[in-house]
CSV table of C-alpha atoms in Angstrom, one decimal:
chain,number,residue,atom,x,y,z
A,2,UNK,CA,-26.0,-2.2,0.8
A,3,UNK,CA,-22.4,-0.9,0.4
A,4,UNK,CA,-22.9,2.7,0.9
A,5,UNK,CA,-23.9,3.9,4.4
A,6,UNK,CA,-25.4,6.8,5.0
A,7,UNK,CA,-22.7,9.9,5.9
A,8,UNK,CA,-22.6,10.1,9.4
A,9,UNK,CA,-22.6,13.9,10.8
A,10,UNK,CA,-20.6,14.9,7.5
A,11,UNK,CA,-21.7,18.3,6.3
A,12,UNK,CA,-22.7,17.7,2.6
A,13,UNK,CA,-22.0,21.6,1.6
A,14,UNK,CA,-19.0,21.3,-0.3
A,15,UNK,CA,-16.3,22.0,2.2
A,16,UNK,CA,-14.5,25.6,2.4
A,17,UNK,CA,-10.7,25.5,2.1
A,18,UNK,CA,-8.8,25.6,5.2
A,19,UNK,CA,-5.0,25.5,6.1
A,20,UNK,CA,-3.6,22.2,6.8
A,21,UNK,CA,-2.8,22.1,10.5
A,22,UNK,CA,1.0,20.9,9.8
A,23,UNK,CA,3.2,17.9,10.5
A,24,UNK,CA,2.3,17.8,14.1
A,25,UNK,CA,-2.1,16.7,13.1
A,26,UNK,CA,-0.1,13.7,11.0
A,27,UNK,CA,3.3,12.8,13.9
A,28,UNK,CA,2.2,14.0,16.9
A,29,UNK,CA,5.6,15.0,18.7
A,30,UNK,CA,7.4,15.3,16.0
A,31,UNK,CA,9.1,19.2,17.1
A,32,UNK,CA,10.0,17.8,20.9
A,33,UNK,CA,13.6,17.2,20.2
A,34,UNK,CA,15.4,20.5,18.9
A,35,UNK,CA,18.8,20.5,17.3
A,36,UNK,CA,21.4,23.3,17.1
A,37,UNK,CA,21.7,25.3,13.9
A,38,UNK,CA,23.5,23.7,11.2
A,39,UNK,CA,22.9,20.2,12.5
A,40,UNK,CA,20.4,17.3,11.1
A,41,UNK,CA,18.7,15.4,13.4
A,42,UNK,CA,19.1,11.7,13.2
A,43,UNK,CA,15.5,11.4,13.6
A,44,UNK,CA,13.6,13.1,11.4
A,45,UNK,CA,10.6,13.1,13.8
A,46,UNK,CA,8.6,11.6,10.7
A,47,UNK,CA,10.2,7.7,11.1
A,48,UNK,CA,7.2,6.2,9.0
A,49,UNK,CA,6.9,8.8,5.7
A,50,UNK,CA,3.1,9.9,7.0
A,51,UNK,CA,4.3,13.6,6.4
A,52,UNK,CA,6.2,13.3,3.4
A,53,UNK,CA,3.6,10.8,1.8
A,54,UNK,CA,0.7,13.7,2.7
A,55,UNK,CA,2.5,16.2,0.8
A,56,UNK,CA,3.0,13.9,-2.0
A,57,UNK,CA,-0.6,13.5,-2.1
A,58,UNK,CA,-1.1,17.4,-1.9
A,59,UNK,CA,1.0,17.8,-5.2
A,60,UNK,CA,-0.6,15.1,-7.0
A,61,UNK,CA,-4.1,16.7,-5.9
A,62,UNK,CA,-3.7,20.5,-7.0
A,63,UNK,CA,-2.0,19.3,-10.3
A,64,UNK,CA,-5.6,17.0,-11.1
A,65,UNK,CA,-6.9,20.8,-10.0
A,66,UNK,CA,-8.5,19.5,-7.1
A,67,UNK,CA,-9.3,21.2,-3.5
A,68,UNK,CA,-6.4,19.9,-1.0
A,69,UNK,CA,-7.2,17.6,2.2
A,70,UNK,CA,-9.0,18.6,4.8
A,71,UNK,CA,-8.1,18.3,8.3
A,72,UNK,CA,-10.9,17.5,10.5
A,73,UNK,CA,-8.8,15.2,12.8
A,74,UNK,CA,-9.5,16.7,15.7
A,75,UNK,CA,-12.8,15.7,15.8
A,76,UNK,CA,-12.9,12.2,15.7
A,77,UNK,CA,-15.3,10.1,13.6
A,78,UNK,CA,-18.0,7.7,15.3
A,79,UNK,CA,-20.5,5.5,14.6
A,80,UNK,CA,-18.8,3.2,12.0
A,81,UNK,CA,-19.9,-0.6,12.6
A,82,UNK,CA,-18.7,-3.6,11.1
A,83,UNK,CA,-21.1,-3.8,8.1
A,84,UNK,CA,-20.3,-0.4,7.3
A,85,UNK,CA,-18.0,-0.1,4.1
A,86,UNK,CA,-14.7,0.6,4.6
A,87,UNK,CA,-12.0,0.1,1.7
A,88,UNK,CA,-8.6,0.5,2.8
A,89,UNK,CA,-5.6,2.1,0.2
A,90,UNK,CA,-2.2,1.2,2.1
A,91,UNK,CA,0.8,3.3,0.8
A,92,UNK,CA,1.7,5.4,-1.7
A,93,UNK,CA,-1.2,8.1,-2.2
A,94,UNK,CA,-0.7,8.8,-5.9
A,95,UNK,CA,-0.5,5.0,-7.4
A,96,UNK,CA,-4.2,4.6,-6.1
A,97,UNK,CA,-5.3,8.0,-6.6
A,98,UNK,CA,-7.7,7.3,-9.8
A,99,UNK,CA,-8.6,4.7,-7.9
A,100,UNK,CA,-9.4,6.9,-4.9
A,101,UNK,CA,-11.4,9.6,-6.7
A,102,UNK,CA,-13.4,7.2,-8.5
A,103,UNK,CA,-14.3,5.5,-5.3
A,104,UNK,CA,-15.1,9.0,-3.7
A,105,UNK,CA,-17.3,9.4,-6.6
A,106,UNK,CA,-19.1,6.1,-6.3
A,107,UNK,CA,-19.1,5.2,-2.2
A,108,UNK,CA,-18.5,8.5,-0.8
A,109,UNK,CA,-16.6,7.9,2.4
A,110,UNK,CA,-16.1,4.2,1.9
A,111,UNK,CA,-12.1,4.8,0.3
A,112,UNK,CA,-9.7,5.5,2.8
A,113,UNK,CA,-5.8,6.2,2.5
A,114,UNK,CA,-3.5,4.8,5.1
A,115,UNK,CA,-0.7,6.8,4.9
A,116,UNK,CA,1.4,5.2,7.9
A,117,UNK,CA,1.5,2.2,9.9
A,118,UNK,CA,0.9,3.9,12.8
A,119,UNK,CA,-2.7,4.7,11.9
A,120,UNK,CA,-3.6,1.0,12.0
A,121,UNK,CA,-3.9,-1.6,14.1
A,122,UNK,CA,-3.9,-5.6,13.6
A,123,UNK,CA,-6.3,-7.5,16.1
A,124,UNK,CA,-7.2,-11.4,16.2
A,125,UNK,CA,-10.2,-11.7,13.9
A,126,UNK,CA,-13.2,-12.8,15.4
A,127,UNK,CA,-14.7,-14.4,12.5
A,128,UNK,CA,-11.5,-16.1,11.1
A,129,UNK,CA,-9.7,-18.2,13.7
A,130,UNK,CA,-5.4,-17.4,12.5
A,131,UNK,CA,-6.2,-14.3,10.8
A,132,UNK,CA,-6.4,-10.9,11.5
A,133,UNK,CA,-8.6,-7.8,11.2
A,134,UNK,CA,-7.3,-4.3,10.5
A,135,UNK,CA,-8.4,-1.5,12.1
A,136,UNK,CA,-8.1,2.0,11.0
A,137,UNK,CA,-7.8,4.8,13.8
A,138,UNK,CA,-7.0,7.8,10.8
A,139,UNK,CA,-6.7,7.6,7.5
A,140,UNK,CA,-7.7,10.3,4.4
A,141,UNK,CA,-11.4,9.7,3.2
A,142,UNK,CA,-12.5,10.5,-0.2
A,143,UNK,CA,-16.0,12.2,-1.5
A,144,UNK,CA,-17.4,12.7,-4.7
A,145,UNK,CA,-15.6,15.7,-6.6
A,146,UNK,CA,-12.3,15.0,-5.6
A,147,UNK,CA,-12.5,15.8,-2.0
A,148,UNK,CA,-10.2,14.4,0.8
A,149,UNK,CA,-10.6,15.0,4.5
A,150,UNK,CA,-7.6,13.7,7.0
A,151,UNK,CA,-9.8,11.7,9.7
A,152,UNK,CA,-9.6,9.9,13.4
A,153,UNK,CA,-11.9,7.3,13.9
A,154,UNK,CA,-12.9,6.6,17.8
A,155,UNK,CA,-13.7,3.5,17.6
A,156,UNK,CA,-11.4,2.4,15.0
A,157,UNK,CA,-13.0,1.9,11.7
A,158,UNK,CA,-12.9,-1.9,10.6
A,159,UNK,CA,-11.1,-2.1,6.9
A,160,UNK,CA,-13.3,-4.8,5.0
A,161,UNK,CA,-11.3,-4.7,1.6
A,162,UNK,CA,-8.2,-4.2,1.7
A,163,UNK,CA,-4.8,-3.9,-1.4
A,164,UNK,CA,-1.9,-0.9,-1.6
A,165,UNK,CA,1.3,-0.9,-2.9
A,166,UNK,CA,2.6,-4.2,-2.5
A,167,UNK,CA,5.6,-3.6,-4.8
A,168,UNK,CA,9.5,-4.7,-3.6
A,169,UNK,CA,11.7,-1.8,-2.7
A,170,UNK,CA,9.4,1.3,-2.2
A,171,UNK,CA,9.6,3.1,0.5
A,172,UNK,CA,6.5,1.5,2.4
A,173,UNK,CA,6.5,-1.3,1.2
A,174,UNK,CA,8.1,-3.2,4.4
A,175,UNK,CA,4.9,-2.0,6.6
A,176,UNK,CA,2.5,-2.6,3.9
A,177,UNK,CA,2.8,-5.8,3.6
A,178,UNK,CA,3.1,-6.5,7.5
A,179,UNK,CA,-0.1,-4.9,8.0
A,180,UNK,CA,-1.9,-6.8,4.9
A,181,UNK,CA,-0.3,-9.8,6.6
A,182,UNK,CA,-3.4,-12.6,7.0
A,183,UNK,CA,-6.1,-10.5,7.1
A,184,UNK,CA,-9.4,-11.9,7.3
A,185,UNK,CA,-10.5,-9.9,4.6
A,186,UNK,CA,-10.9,-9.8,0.7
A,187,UNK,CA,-7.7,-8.5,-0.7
A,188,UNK,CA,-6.3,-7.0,-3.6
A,189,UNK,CA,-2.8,-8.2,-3.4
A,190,UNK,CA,0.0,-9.0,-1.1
A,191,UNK,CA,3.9,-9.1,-1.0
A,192,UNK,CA,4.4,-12.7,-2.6
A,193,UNK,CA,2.1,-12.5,-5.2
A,194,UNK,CA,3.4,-8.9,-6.3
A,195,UNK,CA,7.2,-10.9,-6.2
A,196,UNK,CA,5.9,-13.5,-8.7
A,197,UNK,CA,4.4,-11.5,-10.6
A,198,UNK,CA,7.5,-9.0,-10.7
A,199,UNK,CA,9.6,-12.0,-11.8
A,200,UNK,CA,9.8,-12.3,-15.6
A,201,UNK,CA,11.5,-15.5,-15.5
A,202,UNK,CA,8.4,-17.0,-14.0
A,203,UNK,CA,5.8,-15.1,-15.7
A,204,UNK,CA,7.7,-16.4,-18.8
A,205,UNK,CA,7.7,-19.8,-18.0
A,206,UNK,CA,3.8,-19.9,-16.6
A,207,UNK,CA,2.8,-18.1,-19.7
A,208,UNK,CA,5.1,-20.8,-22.2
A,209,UNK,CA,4.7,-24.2,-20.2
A,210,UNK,CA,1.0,-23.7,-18.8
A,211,UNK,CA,-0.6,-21.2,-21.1
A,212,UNK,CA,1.1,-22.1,-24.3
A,213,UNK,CA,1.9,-18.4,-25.3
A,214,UNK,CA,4.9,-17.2,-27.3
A,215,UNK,CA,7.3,-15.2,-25.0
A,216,UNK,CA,10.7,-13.7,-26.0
A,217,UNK,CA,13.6,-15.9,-26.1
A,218,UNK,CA,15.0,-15.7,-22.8
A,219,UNK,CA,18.4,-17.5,-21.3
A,220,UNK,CA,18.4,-17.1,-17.5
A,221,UNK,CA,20.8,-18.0,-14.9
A,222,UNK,CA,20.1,-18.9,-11.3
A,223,UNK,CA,21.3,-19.8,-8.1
A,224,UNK,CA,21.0,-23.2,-7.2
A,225,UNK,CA,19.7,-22.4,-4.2
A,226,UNK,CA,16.4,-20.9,-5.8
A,227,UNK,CA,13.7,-23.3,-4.7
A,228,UNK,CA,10.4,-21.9,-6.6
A,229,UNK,CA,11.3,-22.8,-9.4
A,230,UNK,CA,11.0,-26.4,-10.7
A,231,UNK,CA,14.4,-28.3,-11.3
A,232,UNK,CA,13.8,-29.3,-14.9
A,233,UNK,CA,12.4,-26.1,-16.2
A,234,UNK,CA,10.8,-26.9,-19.4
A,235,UNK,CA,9.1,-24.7,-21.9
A,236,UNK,CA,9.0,-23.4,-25.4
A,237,UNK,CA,11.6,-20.2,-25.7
A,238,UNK,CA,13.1,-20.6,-22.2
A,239,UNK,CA,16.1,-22.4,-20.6
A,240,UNK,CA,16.9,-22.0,-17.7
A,241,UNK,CA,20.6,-22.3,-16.1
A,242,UNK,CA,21.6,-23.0,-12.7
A,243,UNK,CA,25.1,-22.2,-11.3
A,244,UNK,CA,26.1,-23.5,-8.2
A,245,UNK,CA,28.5,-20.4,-7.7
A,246,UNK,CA,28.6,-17.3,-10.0
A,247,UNK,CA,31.4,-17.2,-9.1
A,248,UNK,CA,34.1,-18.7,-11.3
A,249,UNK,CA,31.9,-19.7,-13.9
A,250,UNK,CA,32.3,-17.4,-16.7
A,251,UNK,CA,33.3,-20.4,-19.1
A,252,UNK,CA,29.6,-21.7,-18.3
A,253,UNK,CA,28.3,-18.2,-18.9
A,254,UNK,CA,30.3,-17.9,-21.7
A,255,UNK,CA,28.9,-21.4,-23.8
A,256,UNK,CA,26.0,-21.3,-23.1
């Protein structure tokens, strides 16, 4: 049984209402005011939650769906372990298919984390080492592309768990910290999304494990690279290693 039943969720479709502003998403965010003409060197939004809401507005109203509702001033009870709760960490728009689809299918069960500050890592009871996330707001999804921004009192307990896992986005430091050893099903994490990101060792699992053609490639590495094996063989790729890069350009250069 994946789907639970809605708990006190009016099942009308929701009338439109005017999103109560930064402070519902950073509480605290207006205390410290700064003179005219100056920036403040906190932007009283330190983990993106604002900014990454708005993005998800945009990306809403150009699908031509109604924007996020903000019911989180009335917290959310009742949720249990066994209840369904898939968690979306990150980015709002890479997973919004994904999202509406899963509003669609398990009304209530998707849930956007838009900022590490609306979750928390606990010791998992189950999974001695491991942890359990726990969700205290997040943006829930119903069928015809509705959102509602949401606090859950207790915290809702995430039981599937992936986001955007990808190097060098703006969340993806705190997404993979929370994802960290969780003692649930996954659908990713920060060193597989590396690998996979690497073309040098996609190429080489693909030639020397899978026997596939891949594009002639000529790579040069750092010594110092240690996942990769020292005699790198397979059909279409060599690999190089330079001790320095430094200094080297005749090496470069031959081969």
């Amino acid at each position: 049984h994946l789907c639970p039943p809605q708990l006190s969720v009016d099942q009308s479709c929701p009338t439109e209402q005017e999103w109560a502003g930064p402070e519902a998403l950073c509480p605290g965010w207006l205390e410290d005011e700064v003179p005219d003409g100056e920036v403040a060197e906190d932007s009283g939004d330190p983990n993106g939650a604002t900014q990454a809401y708005e993005l998800l507005q945009s990306a809403l109203r150009q699908e031509g769906l109604p924007h996020t509702l903000d019911r989180s001033a009335e917290p959310r009870t009742g949720f249990g372990p066994l209840d369904m709760t898939v968690c979306i960490l990150g980015s709002p728009t890479a997973f919004l298919p994904v999202l509406l689809e899963g509003g669609t299918r398990c009304p209530g069960a998707m849930v956007l984390c838009l900022s590490p500050t609306w979750a928390t890592r606990v010791p998992s009871e189950t999974s001695p080492g491991a942890w359990s996330l726990l969700l205290s707001r997040g943006v829930s999804f119903e069928a015809g592309g509705h959102s509602t921004l949401e606090t859950f009192l207790p915290p809702r307990r995430a039981n599937y768990v992936t986001g955007t896992f990808a190097m060098g986005g703006p969340e993806s430091g705190w997404v993979g910290e929370l994802a960290r050893d969780l003692d649930c099903p996954m659908g990713g994490s920060v060193p597989l999304t590396r690998r996979l990101e690497d073309p040098l060792l996609t190429r080489w699992v693909l030639a020397a494990h899978a026997n596939l053609p891949v594009p002639p490639t000529l790579a040069f590495v750092l010594a110092s690279r240690t996942d990769l094996p020292m005699e790198l063989v397979a059909p279409g790729v060599r690999l190089v290693r330079l001790e320095d890069p430094r200094g080297q350009e005749s090496l470069v250069q031959e081969e």
